[in-house]
Each structure stands twice: as C-alpha cells, then as structure tokens.
Amino acid sequence: QEREDHCRRGNEERKQRHPSEQEHRRERSGDRDRHRDHSDRRKNPNERAGARGHEREREAQNLREQQAEREFYNERRREHRQNAESSGTEQNPELRQADNKPKDKAAANKEKPSFELSGALLEDTNTFRGVVIKYSEPPEARIPKKRWRLYPFKNDEFLPVMYIHRQSAYLLGRHRRIADIPIDHPSCSKQHAVFQYRLVEYTRADGTVGRRVRPYIIDLGSGNGTFLNNQRIEPQRYYELKEKDVLKFGFSSREYVLLHESSDKSEANTKDDDDEEEKEEESDS
C-alpha cells in the first residue's frame, strides 16, 4: 500500500508539474491525422480530378437544359406569330395584296446611283461671313471701265448716289451682313437680286464682232419679285440693262435709275466712250 500510495503521489506531482503534456500530446496526434489526410490526397489525385470533372459535367448539362428550354419557347412564339398572321390575312385578303404591292413598287422604283454634282462643294466655297450665297458669278464676269451709278428716289425725295463700278457684281437684299446694296423693305428677300457685269459679244455696223461689258440684273427667286421699267422679270434669268432704266424691288416705293458718268453729255461722247471701253476690254482679254 505504501508503494501504491507513493506511485500515486508521484503521478499527481508529475501532473501538477507538467499540466500541458496532455495538450501537447493531443496537438501531436492532431498533426499526425492532418499529415495522413494530406498524404492520402497526394496518393489519390485521380479522385480529386474526378470530382472536378463531375462538376463540369453538371454545369454542361444545366446549360444544355437551358438551351433546350429557350428553343422550345422560341418555337412556340414563332408558331403563335404565324397563326396570327395567317388568320389576319385570311380574314382580310386585301391586306395581303396591299402588303405585296409596295414591295414590288419599291423594287421597281429603286433609285439608281447618281454621279452628278450635288452642289455641296459649291455651297462650302460660296460662303461669305458664314452665310451661304445663293448666287455664283458666271465666267464672263468683268469689272466695268465705265463708271455706272444708281440714282435712288423715294417718291419725290432724292437719295444719295450709289457708285457701282468698283466690283463685277453687287448683291441686293435685306441681309445687311452680306448685301452690297441693302434693301430694308420687309417685302424684299434677304438675297433678292444681283447686279452683274458681263463681257458679251455684239455686232458692229460694219458686220464685225466686238465685245464689251454690259450691266445685267438677275432675280434670285425672291418672293415679291424684281421690276424692270414697271414689269416683273422672271427669276434666275439675266436681263440686260440700259441707260435710264428704272429698277424696283418687291413692294418698296424706292426707284433706282441707272446712269453713268457721261449720261449728261451728248450721244457722240457716249459712243466714243463705248468704243474706248471696247478697246480696253479687248486688250485685257
């Protein structure tokens, strides 16, 4: 009994001295178990790959099932549409003919490709101060040698003289930003008409052909028109002007009389001026 008591006391003392031995033994046993599991996994990689392959097969099967459901529903929708269309055309056969006719007309009236000038380039180049000009000068445009003038009258009131010999063309209109000769009457268009000088040919008394610069007026399709000697002129057409011609624009009461610097002289002097102008223009050309 003394020996047994001695052994028990020794064991109790050991337990009191080393209380963490049991925990240490438990940790060692846990590490051994983990090591065994890891070694088992290394030894059997096929099982791991098999589990992955099984998951992939499941995903592929789910995708197939979803696609099959979509196709099924799409077929049902198509059948429903076809049934609705067939029922509508059977009730109204005229609709079927009306549906077919526009297609035939569209095929017959299909526009062919056009390679003509569209005018877009002309619009880009013929701009002034950011505004597209409706008019472009002809190739025979020239600056006159004779000093032409416009004498405006408003009823009996005499207005300042306009000298119109420094340019080959003068734009008349209500748009003050681009107009060379502004017309403020509300019945006039923004780009109403153009006063244009052109180099034209004429026959002399002896039958020979000569060239000289003559003034012309052209209406740019205005709403209320341009009047030459109280007669409305056609739009987009040149009309030759002569000395003492009277111009009116729209419903404006102003009248513009065309004269030049030698208008108050004799006819002989004017003929001499015409001959000199002709010679100068021939030398320039």
Coordinates of N, CA, C and O in Angstrom, one line a residue, residues 34 52 128 191 241:
R34 N -3.7 15.1 -39.7 CA -3.6 16.0 -40.8 C -2.6 15.6 -41.9 O -2.9 15.6 -43.1
R52 N -13.8 17.2 -60.0 CA -13.8 18.4 -60.8 C -14.6 18.0 -62.1 O -15.4 18.8 -62.6
F128 N -19.9 83.6 -97.5 CA -19.4 84.9 -97.2 C -19.9 85.3 -95.8 O -21.1 85.4 -95.5
Q191 N -31.8 87.7 -99.8 CA -30.9 87.7 -101.0 C -31.9 87.9 -102.2 O -32.4 86.9 -102.7
L241 N -29.4 95.6 -118.9 CA -29.9 97.0 -118.5 C -29.3 98.0 -119.5 O -28.1 97.9 -119.9

